[in-house]
Amino acid sequence: MTGPRFDFDKPGKYIGQPTKRGDTKRLLRGRGKYVDDLTLPRMLHAAFLRSPVAHGKILSIDITEAKKVNGVIRIFKGSDFIDVVKPYVGVLSHLAGLRSPPQMPIAIDRVLWQGEPVAMVVATSRAIAEDAVSLIEMDLEELPAATNMETALDKEEPIIHSEYDSNLSWERTVDVGDVEEVYKRDDVTIVEKQFRFGRHTGVPLEARSIIANYDPSENQLDVYYSGQAPHMMQNIYSKHLNIPEENVRVISQDVGGAFGIKIHTYGDEFAATAVAKIMERPIKFIADRYESFMTDIHARDHVVNGKMAVSKDGKILAIEFSDITGIGPFSMYPRTSAIEANQILNLTGGPYVVPNYRANSRVVFQNKNMMCQYRAVGHPVAMAICDGLVEEAAAAINMDSVELRKLNLIKDNAYPTTTASGLKLDDLSHHKAINKLVEMMDYEKLKDENNKLRNEGVHRGIGFVSMIEITNPSPAFYGVGGAHIASQDGATIRLGAGGGIHVSSSVTEQGQGTNAILAQIAADVFGVNIDMVQVTTGDTKTTPYGGGAWASRGAGIGGEAVYLAAEALKDQVLDIASVMLQSKPEDLNISDGNVVDIGSDDNRISLSDLARTVYYRGNELPSDMPLELIATRHYRVTDMPFVFTNAAMAAHIELDVETGIIKVLNFWAVEDCGRVINPMLVDEQIRGGVVQGIGSALYEECLYSDEGQLLNVTLADYLVPMAAEMPEIHVAHIETPTKTSVLGAKGAGEAGTGGAPAAIINAVNNALRPLGVTNFQIPMTPNRMLETLKAANFK
């Protein structure tokens, strides 16, 4: 990779012009005084003053004492960005009726959530900047806050945005068939439950971080960014900082975890890039863990009232639910905060034949940190609603829940088909998956053991989920709504003079193994050892245009582009080789870095010799022969809006009724993600997703006071699953290749997170139900379990 032209920390002549010939001092931009450019570091560091309250009017911000701190260069307020940053609005046109006001990087006259940036200190070190932040005096008039999403639409609640008539951001209803007619029948059983899902966040190992530098001589902005979608951010910085898109370079390599957290526009990061342009200096900002908990997007704060009607023989006749979710004071830009609710409406009941379906979701503003897409967007909620009701319905009619699932799951030979909510499905295998699952876990034996142990006072439960997962999205996902978010990806592959190949891809690496998958595909298709493949990702200057990493698309879309580019490069090589060897292209192949005759291992010419002939001795080849040894291909899904993965999962838990502690004993997952390219990486993706799902089910929750104060902002208070809590996670596969691509690969990165919470909820309730109680609130903490068990019947 060719790095930016600047050396971040090297002192030098970098600000303005000499005041006179030979002067070694420069006028420090924005401060009005001279500094010695031989001692001042080039890169500056940012720290932010953040709102201590959920809602307030800014009366004054006094920076007098903060400016006096040695090493402070400049302090910015929200008003300083008005002429620099074009406001941004988190709406998409295909989410009809979605509304959200314009946002700016830093609050200007009002703060709308605890943690919102209010002022930015730029200094020679992060420590100095933080010291200065502590000296800023801010006078706030605290205002009434709307913090409870369940009452946010009540007339008595304060309306956060005066230009609107309520705190409603978006609402949608899906109504298919006639659920009311089903409810009138005498031969149906109806079950109803309320589901409560705790707000939580992604906790990547590497916090959000950014380094931005602006070169005014070329109107060039270079940004190192710990994120998922470099080309998306290139467009955003261009649009809102008024810089041509070709003059914005975004570099995102080896990101230390992302999980969807790092695919959004954050005010502090935007401020850093804007200040780089203002000051013409590199600006560095790294969020600390405290800031991460307060400002990284949260997700899945939902209250759902669900209902299912089944016939006496177990047929699902109707599903109905109402959902309310609070997203913070704005819809997140550019992907919006309504996608999660929309996914829940679309996905609930997706694996099953559901003739009658009615669902409503309301998305409301509130004075808390913003919510948006996090790994498996909407899936954990949607799967928990449907499969939780499936378990309740099975219990109500005294039917095994596995048998009820088999009765209602879409048949494996019924594809293509369309769900009640309108999703188009193809190439799925629900019945094969659940059959393999029950065999793999020895379900009948496990049930018998649980029954025997219950008589001995040991309370264990088994929970299932059958699920679908959105992967490989087409342009119908975001592009249709007006967002400049690519659903296609590109790959460029070139043959080097040494016989190796270099792959440049628009997908990005967050630790999920994307680069290894791309190298494997390129090596296999082109015909070289994987050691001869180099991969570059995450740089808008050196990679083709594409979407990056989101929605489990690395192998299915990015990998397909690599496959097509490798095939095209191979055709170029064989065309040239056929001339050099006086053969036909169709009679030649590439194997282990050499051109060979098909059906023979005899080497005719090595790739290095061929490449050197082309590059250095082209005069030996016909003058009219194309000499390209580089190919670029792009790929997008065109036949379907999405490519779906399916899975069947089960959890086995033990509940200690004395302490309320839940231990996950075993977890099983059978996944159909199409063609499995790298089994080890796929299995670990699923296991990693399951771990995050266990976290949301049992441990993780962002706790707020009634006043909108986040109460747990450290890893001492916000619990994540550790190695000691993890069960053995058994993974198996069904392979049903998607017909939308040559590789046949679907995504696998989010299924574990999407399905594990439902499996654990159902397992816990399987243990509770014999005691006459159930609980459908997550996380299922010991205190919540003990509260539930107060009504239990232990006889």
PDB file of N, CA, C and O in Angstrom, residues 4-8 13-14 17 29 42 212-223 242-244 247-249 273-283 541:
ATOM      1  N   PRO A   4      -0.164   7.777   2.812  1.00  0.00           N
ATOM      2  CA  PRO A   4      -0.345   9.209   2.592  1.00  0.00           C
ATOM      3  C   PRO A   4       0.999   9.917   2.525  1.00  0.00           C
ATOM      4  O   PRO A   4       2.031   9.399   2.955  1.00  0.00           O
ATOM      5  N   ARG A   5       0.979  11.126   2.041  1.00  0.00           N
ATOM      6  CA  ARG A   5       2.213  11.858   1.803  1.00  0.00           C
ATOM      7  C   ARG A   5       2.789  12.475   3.069  1.00  0.00           C
ATOM      8  O   ARG A   5       3.849  13.062   3.051  1.00  0.00           O
ATOM      9  N   PHE A   6       2.069  12.378   4.174  1.00  0.00           N
ATOM     10  CA  PHE A   6       2.531  13.076   5.369  1.00  0.00           C
ATOM     11  C   PHE A   6       3.084  12.123   6.412  1.00  0.00           C
ATOM     12  O   PHE A   6       2.707  10.971   6.475  1.00  0.00           O
ATOM     13  N   ASP A   7       3.969  12.647   7.227  1.00  0.00           N
ATOM     14  CA  ASP A   7       4.495  11.941   8.392  1.00  0.00           C
ATOM     15  C   ASP A   7       3.819  12.559   9.601  1.00  0.00           C
ATOM     16  O   ASP A   7       4.065  13.712   9.952  1.00  0.00           O
ATOM     17  N   PHE A   8       2.909  11.783  10.231  1.00  0.00           N
ATOM     18  CA  PHE A   8       2.028  12.355  11.237  1.00  0.00           C
ATOM     19  C   PHE A   8       2.779  13.089  12.357  1.00  0.00           C
ATOM     20  O   PHE A   8       2.388  14.153  12.777  1.00  0.00           O
ATOM     21  N   LYS A  13       8.251  22.277   8.721  1.00  0.00           N
ATOM     22  CA  LYS A  13       7.689  23.545   8.278  1.00  0.00           C
ATOM     23  C   LYS A  13       6.340  23.264   7.646  1.00  0.00           C
ATOM     24  O   LYS A  13       6.260  22.823   6.508  1.00  0.00           O
ATOM     25  N   TYR A  14       5.296  23.543   8.409  1.00  0.00           N
ATOM     26  CA  TYR A  14       4.010  23.034   7.955  1.00  0.00           C
ATOM     27  C   TYR A  14       2.876  24.028   8.088  1.00  0.00           C
ATOM     28  O   TYR A  14       1.778  23.757   7.668  1.00  0.00           O
ATOM     29  N   GLN A  17       3.560  30.653   6.010  1.00  0.00           N
ATOM     30  CA  GLN A  17       4.809  31.018   5.360  1.00  0.00           C
ATOM     31  C   GLN A  17       5.738  31.679   6.375  1.00  0.00           C
ATOM     32  O   GLN A  17       5.289  32.183   7.411  1.00  0.00           O
ATOM     33  N   ARG A  29      -1.864  28.461  12.985  1.00  0.00           N
ATOM     34  CA  ARG A  29      -3.183  28.751  12.429  1.00  0.00           C
ATOM     35  C   ARG A  29      -4.251  28.691  13.515  1.00  0.00           C
ATOM     36  O   ARG A  29      -4.364  27.723  14.246  1.00  0.00           O
ATOM     37  N   ARG A  42       3.633  17.526  14.425  1.00  0.00           N
ATOM     38  CA  ARG A  42       2.721  17.866  13.327  1.00  0.00           C
ATOM     39  C   ARG A  42       1.305  17.404  13.633  1.00  0.00           C
ATOM     40  O   ARG A  42       0.350  18.119  13.399  1.00  0.00           O
ATOM     41  N   ALA A 212      -7.165  12.105  10.482  1.00  0.00           N
ATOM     42  CA  ALA A 212      -7.501  12.814   9.248  1.00  0.00           C
ATOM     43  C   ALA A 212      -6.450  13.877   8.970  1.00  0.00           C
ATOM     44  O   ALA A 212      -5.980  14.552   9.892  1.00  0.00           O
ATOM     45  N   ASN A 213      -6.098  14.022   7.705  1.00  0.00           N
ATOM     46  CA  ASN A 213      -5.152  15.060   7.301  1.00  0.00           C
ATOM     47  C   ASN A 213      -5.647  15.719   6.018  1.00  0.00           C
ATOM     48  O   ASN A 213      -6.113  15.045   5.091  1.00  0.00           O
ATOM     49  N   TYR A 214      -5.533  17.053   5.975  1.00  0.00           N
ATOM     50  CA  TYR A 214      -5.966  17.806   4.794  1.00  0.00           C
ATOM     51  C   TYR A 214      -4.789  18.572   4.216  1.00  0.00           C
ATOM     52  O   TYR A 214      -4.065  19.276   4.932  1.00  0.00           O
ATOM     53  N   ASP A 215      -4.581  18.416   2.903  1.00  0.00           N
ATOM     54  CA  ASP A 215      -3.518  19.116   2.187  1.00  0.00           C
ATOM     55  C   ASP A 215      -4.168  20.177   1.305  1.00  0.00           C
ATOM     56  O   ASP A 215      -4.755  19.856   0.263  1.00  0.00           O
ATOM     57  N   PRO A 216      -4.082  21.449   1.701  1.00  0.00           N
ATOM     58  CA  PRO A 216      -4.766  22.493   0.926  1.00  0.00           C
ATOM     59  C   PRO A 216      -4.176  22.702  -0.460  1.00  0.00           C
ATOM     60  O   PRO A 216      -4.874  23.162  -1.368  1.00  0.00           O
ATOM     61  N   SER A 217      -2.895  22.366  -0.639  1.00  0.00           N
ATOM     62  CA  SER A 217      -2.275  22.592  -1.945  1.00  0.00           C
ATOM     63  C   SER A 217      -2.911  21.739  -3.030  1.00  0.00           C
ATOM     64  O   SER A 217      -2.897  22.109  -4.209  1.00  0.00           O
ATOM     65  N   GLU A 218      -3.474  20.594  -2.631  1.00  0.00           N
ATOM     66  CA  GLU A 218      -4.140  19.715  -3.591  1.00  0.00           C
ATOM     67  C   GLU A 218      -5.607  19.487  -3.251  1.00  0.00           C
ATOM     68  O   GLU A 218      -6.263  18.663  -3.895  1.00  0.00           O
ATOM     69  N   ASN A 219      -6.103  20.206  -2.260  1.00  0.00           N
ATOM     70  CA  ASN A 219      -7.485  20.017  -1.801  1.00  0.00           C
ATOM     71  C   ASN A 219      -7.753  18.538  -1.553  1.00  0.00           C
ATOM     72  O   ASN A 219      -8.754  17.964  -1.989  1.00  0.00           O
ATOM     73  N   GLN A 220      -6.819  17.898  -0.806  1.00  0.00           N
ATOM     74  CA  GLN A 220      -6.828  16.450  -0.612  1.00  0.00           C
ATOM     75  C   GLN A 220      -7.051  16.120   0.859  1.00  0.00           C
ATOM     76  O   GLN A 220      -6.346  16.619   1.736  1.00  0.00           O
ATOM     77  N   LEU A 221      -8.045  15.268   1.125  1.00  0.00           N
ATOM     78  CA  LEU A 221      -8.308  14.782   2.474  1.00  0.00           C
ATOM     79  C   LEU A 221      -7.979  13.300   2.545  1.00  0.00           C
ATOM     80  O   LEU A 221      -8.495  12.502   1.765  1.00  0.00           O
ATOM     81  N   ASP A 222      -7.080  12.937   3.472  1.00  0.00           N
ATOM     82  CA  ASP A 222      -6.742  11.536   3.709  1.00  0.00           C
ATOM     83  C   ASP A 222      -7.214  11.156   5.102  1.00  0.00           C
ATOM     84  O   ASP A 222      -6.927  11.863   6.073  1.00  0.00           O
ATOM     85  N   VAL A 223      -7.926  10.034   5.195  1.00  0.00           N
ATOM     86  CA  VAL A 223      -8.502   9.621   6.468  1.00  0.00           C
ATOM     87  C   VAL A 223      -8.163   8.162   6.741  1.00  0.00           C
ATOM     88  O   VAL A 223      -8.505   7.282   5.942  1.00  0.00           O
ATOM     89  N   ASN A 242     -17.462  19.418   1.308  1.00  0.00           N
ATOM     90  CA  ASN A 242     -17.300  20.151   0.048  1.00  0.00           C
ATOM     91  C   ASN A 242     -15.908  19.942  -0.544  1.00  0.00           C
ATOM     92  O   ASN A 242     -15.195  20.892  -0.873  1.00  0.00           O
ATOM     93  N   ILE A 243     -15.541  18.681  -0.674  1.00  0.00           N
ATOM     94  CA  ILE A 243     -14.290  18.296  -1.305  1.00  0.00           C
ATOM     95  C   ILE A 243     -14.635  17.308  -2.415  1.00  0.00           C
ATOM     96  O   ILE A 243     -15.429  16.391  -2.187  1.00  0.00           O
ATOM     97  N   PRO A 244     -14.077  17.445  -3.609  1.00  0.00           N
ATOM     98  CA  PRO A 244     -14.390  16.462  -4.662  1.00  0.00           C
ATOM     99  C   PRO A 244     -14.113  15.040  -4.179  1.00  0.00           C
ATOM    100  O   PRO A 244     -13.118  14.789  -3.497  1.00  0.00           O
ATOM    101  N   ASN A 247     -10.812  13.502  -4.440  1.00  0.00           N
ATOM    102  CA  ASN A 247      -9.760  14.069  -3.591  1.00  0.00           C
ATOM    103  C   ASN A 247      -9.866  13.595  -2.144  1.00  0.00           C
ATOM    104  O   ASN A 247      -9.183  14.123  -1.272  1.00  0.00           O
ATOM    105  N   VAL A 248     -10.719  12.631  -1.905  1.00  0.00           N
ATOM    106  CA  VAL A 248     -10.869  12.070  -0.558  1.00  0.00           C
ATOM    107  C   VAL A 248     -10.390  10.624  -0.591  1.00  0.00           C
ATOM    108  O   VAL A 248     -10.867   9.822  -1.393  1.00  0.00           O
ATOM    109  N   ARG A 249      -9.441  10.323   0.261  1.00  0.00           N
ATOM    110  CA  ARG A 249      -8.931   8.963   0.373  1.00  0.00           C
ATOM    111  C   ARG A 249      -9.245   8.447   1.772  1.00  0.00           C
ATOM    112  O   ARG A 249      -8.892   9.073   2.771  1.00  0.00           O
ATOM    113  N   THR A 273     -12.400  15.205  11.111  1.00  0.00           N
ATOM    114  CA  THR A 273     -12.080  15.448   9.698  1.00  0.00           C
ATOM    115  C   THR A 273     -12.286  16.916   9.341  1.00  0.00           C
ATOM    116  O   THR A 273     -11.502  17.489   8.579  1.00  0.00           O
ATOM    117  N   ALA A 274     -13.340  17.528   9.892  1.00  0.00           N
ATOM    118  CA  ALA A 274     -13.596  18.943   9.608  1.00  0.00           C
ATOM    119  C   ALA A 274     -12.472  19.817  10.151  1.00  0.00           C
ATOM    120  O   ALA A 274     -12.028  20.770   9.491  1.00  0.00           O
ATOM    121  N   VAL A 275     -11.989  19.511  11.356  1.00  0.00           N
ATOM    122  CA  VAL A 275     -10.910  20.302  11.950  1.00  0.00           C
ATOM    123  C   VAL A 275      -9.610  20.103  11.179  1.00  0.00           C
ATOM    124  O   VAL A 275      -8.802  21.028  11.041  1.00  0.00           O
ATOM    125  N   ALA A 276      -9.388  18.902  10.665  1.00  0.00           N
ATOM    126  CA  ALA A 276      -8.218  18.693   9.812  1.00  0.00           C
ATOM    127  C   ALA A 276      -8.257  19.633   8.616  1.00  0.00           C
ATOM    128  O   ALA A 276      -7.221  20.194   8.207  1.00  0.00           O
ATOM    129  N   LYS A 277      -9.437  19.832   8.055  1.00  0.00           N
ATOM    130  CA  LYS A 277      -9.562  20.754   6.930  1.00  0.00           C
ATOM    131  C   LYS A 277      -9.372  22.199   7.387  1.00  0.00           C
ATOM    132  O   LYS A 277      -8.695  22.996   6.726  1.00  0.00           O
ATOM    133  N   ILE A 278      -9.964  22.541   8.526  1.00  0.00           N
ATOM    134  CA  ILE A 278      -9.849  23.912   9.028  1.00  0.00           C
ATOM    135  C   ILE A 278      -8.398  24.274   9.357  1.00  0.00           C
ATOM    136  O   ILE A 278      -7.891  25.333   8.979  1.00  0.00           O
ATOM    137  N   MET A 279      -7.715  23.381  10.058  1.00  0.00           N
ATOM    138  CA  MET A 279      -6.372  23.672  10.560  1.00  0.00           C
ATOM    139  C   MET A 279      -5.252  23.219   9.629  1.00  0.00           C
ATOM    140  O   MET A 279      -4.087  23.564   9.846  1.00  0.00           O
ATOM    141  N   GLU A 280      -5.618  22.429   8.623  1.00  0.00           N
ATOM    142  CA  GLU A 280      -4.633  21.899   7.684  1.00  0.00           C
ATOM    143  C   GLU A 280      -3.530  21.144   8.430  1.00  0.00           C
ATOM    144  O   GLU A 280      -2.338  21.272   8.138  1.00  0.00           O
ATOM    145  N   ARG A 281      -3.966  20.332   9.370  1.00  0.00           N
ATOM    146  CA  ARG A 281      -3.066  19.529  10.200  1.00  0.00           C
ATOM    147  C   ARG A 281      -3.665  18.145  10.387  1.00  0.00           C
ATOM    148  O   ARG A 281      -4.891  17.985  10.395  1.00  0.00           O
ATOM    149  N   PRO A 282      -2.853  17.126  10.574  1.00  0.00           N
ATOM    150  CA  PRO A 282      -3.406  15.815  10.933  1.00  0.00           C
ATOM    151  C   PRO A 282      -4.057  15.872  12.317  1.00  0.00           C
ATOM    152  O   PRO A 282      -3.456  16.402  13.259  1.00  0.00           O
ATOM    153  N   ILE A 283      -5.255  15.325  12.427  1.00  0.00           N
ATOM    154  CA  ILE A 283      -5.999  15.296  13.684  1.00  0.00           C
ATOM    155  C   ILE A 283      -6.301  13.842  14.026  1.00  0.00           C
ATOM    156  O   ILE A 283      -6.809  13.090  13.186  1.00  0.00           O
ATOM    157  N   LYS A 541      -8.126   4.533  -2.606  1.00  0.00           N
ATOM    158  CA  LYS A 541      -7.212   4.929  -3.679  1.00  0.00           C
ATOM    159  C   LYS A 541      -6.742   3.753  -4.502  1.00  0.00           C
ATOM    160  O   LYS A 541      -6.410   3.901  -5.685  1.00  0.00           O
TER     161      LYS A 541
END
